[in-house]
Amino acid sequence: MRTIRIEEIAHVRFRAPELDAMKAFLLYFGLSPMLSDDGVLYARAAGSRPFLHATSLGVPGFEAL
């Protein structure tokens, strides 16, 4: 089996049926969530990246790195 090394992740994408619940979760962990015009909930942390977490409406699950 090959091993893949990840040295840096730009952001992660998830799906959730309730963006308000995800917003509360992100706030609890110290992130700054913001709902965009396209209906995606983005979250920032300290640092210069525009976001590190994105959640769209849908069946709960991991979408992508």
XYZ file of N, CA, C and O in Angstrom:
260
model
N 0.832 -1.173 0.000
C 0.000 0.000 0.000
C 0.881 1.241 0.000
O 1.845 1.311 0.745
N 0.528 2.207 -0.808
C 1.281 3.465 -0.853
C 0.827 4.397 0.260
O -0.343 4.415 0.618
N 1.750 5.151 0.767
C 1.453 6.138 1.782
C 1.453 7.517 1.146
O 2.374 7.864 0.410
N 0.419 8.282 1.434
C 0.329 9.653 0.940
C 0.615 10.583 2.104
O -0.027 10.489 3.149
N 1.576 11.451 1.921
C 1.906 12.438 2.958
C 1.253 13.762 2.618
O 1.407 14.278 1.522
N 0.523 14.297 3.564
C -0.097 15.610 3.401
C 0.668 16.580 4.278
O 0.766 16.390 5.490
N 1.228 17.588 3.660
C 2.010 18.550 4.419
C 1.201 19.788 4.786
O 1.494 20.451 5.758
N 0.189 20.091 4.010
C -0.618 21.263 4.306
C -1.989 21.094 3.672
O -2.116 20.679 2.534
N -3.021 21.385 4.433
C -4.387 21.329 3.938
C -4.911 22.757 3.887
O -4.863 23.477 4.882
N -5.416 23.155 2.735
C -5.942 24.518 2.586
C -7.273 24.668 3.309
O -7.496 25.641 4.030
N -8.171 23.715 3.127
C -9.468 23.748 3.801
C -10.147 22.394 3.651
O -9.724 21.571 2.858
N -11.190 22.184 4.429
C -12.003 20.976 4.327
C -13.431 21.378 3.979
O -13.860 22.487 4.283
N -14.150 20.474 3.330
C -15.548 20.718 2.954
C -16.422 19.600 3.507
O -16.097 18.435 3.376
N -17.531 20.016 4.111
C -18.506 19.094 4.661
C -19.895 19.438 4.142
O -20.122 20.533 3.607
N -20.836 18.496 4.336
C -22.252 18.737 4.091
C -22.977 18.523 5.417
O -22.594 17.646 6.204
N -24.028 19.309 5.658
C -24.818 19.169 6.879
C -26.260 19.579 6.585
O -26.493 20.483 5.777
N -27.230 18.925 7.239
C -28.634 19.259 6.991
C -29.073 20.569 7.648
O -30.072 21.154 7.250
N -28.324 21.034 8.671
C -28.676 22.268 9.381
C -27.436 23.142 9.545
O -26.557 22.838 10.337
N -27.405 24.218 8.797
C -26.231 25.103 8.876
C -26.176 25.861 10.199
O -25.098 26.202 10.673
N -27.330 26.102 10.832
C -27.319 26.783 12.135
C -26.631 25.922 13.196
O -25.889 26.439 14.031
N -26.866 24.622 13.160
C -26.206 23.720 14.108
C -24.701 23.683 13.845
O -23.895 23.678 14.781
N -24.313 23.663 12.577
C -22.883 23.673 12.241
C -22.252 24.991 12.669
O -21.127 25.005 13.169
N -22.972 26.084 12.500
C -22.453 27.393 12.920
C -22.173 27.394 14.423
O -21.124 27.863 14.864
N -23.095 26.857 15.214
C -22.900 26.782 16.667
C -21.684 25.924 17.002
O -20.894 26.266 17.881
N -21.510 24.808 16.300
C -20.362 23.932 16.505
C -19.060 24.674 16.214
O -18.101 24.603 16.984
N -19.013 25.390 15.104
C -17.801 26.124 14.730
C -17.481 27.224 15.730
O -16.321 27.440 16.096
N -18.507 27.939 16.192
C -18.307 28.984 17.204
C -17.752 28.400 18.499
O -16.880 28.991 19.133
N -18.242 27.236 18.897
C -17.785 26.574 20.115
C -16.286 26.313 20.064
O -15.599 26.395 21.082
N -15.767 26.003 18.886
C -14.349 25.714 18.734
C -13.514 26.941 18.367
O -12.362 26.826 17.970
N -14.102 28.133 18.488
C -13.341 29.364 18.315
C -13.172 29.831 16.885
O -12.383 30.737 16.625
N -13.908 29.247 15.951
C -13.833 29.707 14.564
C -14.837 30.828 14.338
O -15.745 31.036 15.140
N -14.677 31.556 13.247
C -15.567 32.660 12.904
C -16.364 32.297 11.652
O -15.897 32.490 10.537
N -17.587 31.741 11.838
C -18.379 31.329 10.679
C -19.086 32.503 10.006
O -19.425 33.499 10.650
N -19.302 32.366 8.691
C -19.985 33.392 7.912
C -20.722 32.708 6.762
O -20.122 31.929 6.022
N -22.018 32.969 6.624
C -22.806 32.411 5.536
C -22.615 33.270 4.293
O -22.770 34.488 4.330
N -22.277 32.645 3.181
C -22.036 33.386 1.940
C -23.327 33.497 1.127
O -24.333 32.859 1.430
N -23.273 34.293 0.077
C -24.421 34.481 -0.803
C -24.831 33.195 -1.516
O -25.982 33.034 -1.902
N -23.881 32.270 -1.697
C -24.199 31.015 -2.382
C -24.699 29.925 -1.431
O -24.875 28.784 -1.817
N -24.970 30.288 -0.160
C -25.532 29.348 0.800
C -24.528 28.438 1.474
O -24.916 27.502 2.159
N -23.249 28.697 1.313
C -22.201 27.891 1.953
C -21.749 28.598 3.220
O -21.558 29.814 3.237
N -21.612 27.835 4.296
C -21.124 28.359 5.561
C -19.607 28.213 5.580
O -19.086 27.096 5.560
N -18.901 29.328 5.577
C -17.440 29.324 5.629
C -17.001 29.688 7.039
O -17.698 30.420 7.738
N -15.846 29.199 7.470
C -15.328 29.527 8.795
C -13.848 29.862 8.703
O -13.084 29.163 8.049
N -13.495 30.925 9.380
C -12.091 31.372 9.466
C -11.546 31.071 10.848
O -12.287 30.908 11.792
N -10.237 31.090 10.930
C -9.537 30.998 12.212
C -8.532 32.143 12.244
O -8.533 32.995 11.354
N -7.697 32.159 13.259
C -6.636 33.163 13.302
C -5.668 32.852 12.165
O -5.388 31.700 11.873
N -5.188 33.863 11.518
C -4.253 33.645 10.421
C -4.704 34.369 9.170
O -5.716 35.071 9.158
N -3.972 34.177 8.106
C -4.226 34.955 6.892
C -5.108 34.239 5.870
O -5.496 34.835 4.880
N -5.428 32.977 6.093
C -6.260 32.251 5.120
C -7.688 32.800 5.129
O -8.225 33.115 6.179
N -8.311 32.868 3.945
C -9.682 33.390 3.887
C -10.692 32.487 4.596
O -11.655 32.961 5.173
N -10.477 31.156 4.575
C -11.310 30.222 5.322
C -10.582 28.889 5.427
O -9.661 28.610 4.675
N -11.000 28.062 6.390
C -10.402 26.735 6.515
C -11.449 25.644 6.589
O -11.142 24.467 6.570
N -12.717 26.043 6.637
C -13.813 25.086 6.740
C -14.980 25.615 5.922
O -15.305 26.795 5.995
N -15.613 24.744 5.128
C -16.795 25.121 4.344
C -17.836 24.019 4.488
O -17.510 22.837 4.384
N -19.073 24.423 4.764
C -20.164 23.464 4.888
C -21.308 23.890 3.991
O -21.754 25.034 4.048
N -21.787 22.961 3.170
C -22.952 23.226 2.331
C -24.109 22.364 2.818
O -23.915 21.368 3.518
N -25.331 22.742 2.455
C -26.512 21.971 2.836
C -26.514 20.630 2.121
O -26.140 20.538 0.954
N -26.919 19.600 2.835
C -27.016 18.285 2.223
C -26.998 17.174 3.251
O -27.055 17.417 4.461
N -26.911 15.958 2.751
C -26.815 14.787 3.607
C -25.493 14.886 4.374
O -24.452 15.171 3.775
N -25.512 14.679 5.696
C -24.294 14.852 6.476
C -23.135 14.007 5.949
O -23.314 12.836 5.625
N -21.970 14.641 5.856
C -20.807 13.888 5.442
C -19.646 14.760 5.039
O -19.750 15.974 4.917
N -18.532 14.094 4.857
C -17.302 14.738 4.393
C -17.383 14.883 2.887
O -17.778 13.958 2.191
N -17.027 16.055 2.375
C -17.105 16.294 0.939
C -15.726 16.264 0.275
O -15.539 15.604 -0.729
N -14.752 17.008 0.805
C -13.433 17.055 0.160
C -12.431 17.797 1.023
O -12.768 18.537 1.915
N -11.158 17.618 0.659
C -10.052 18.418 1.233
C -9.799 19.565 0.318
O -9.959 19.494 -0.857
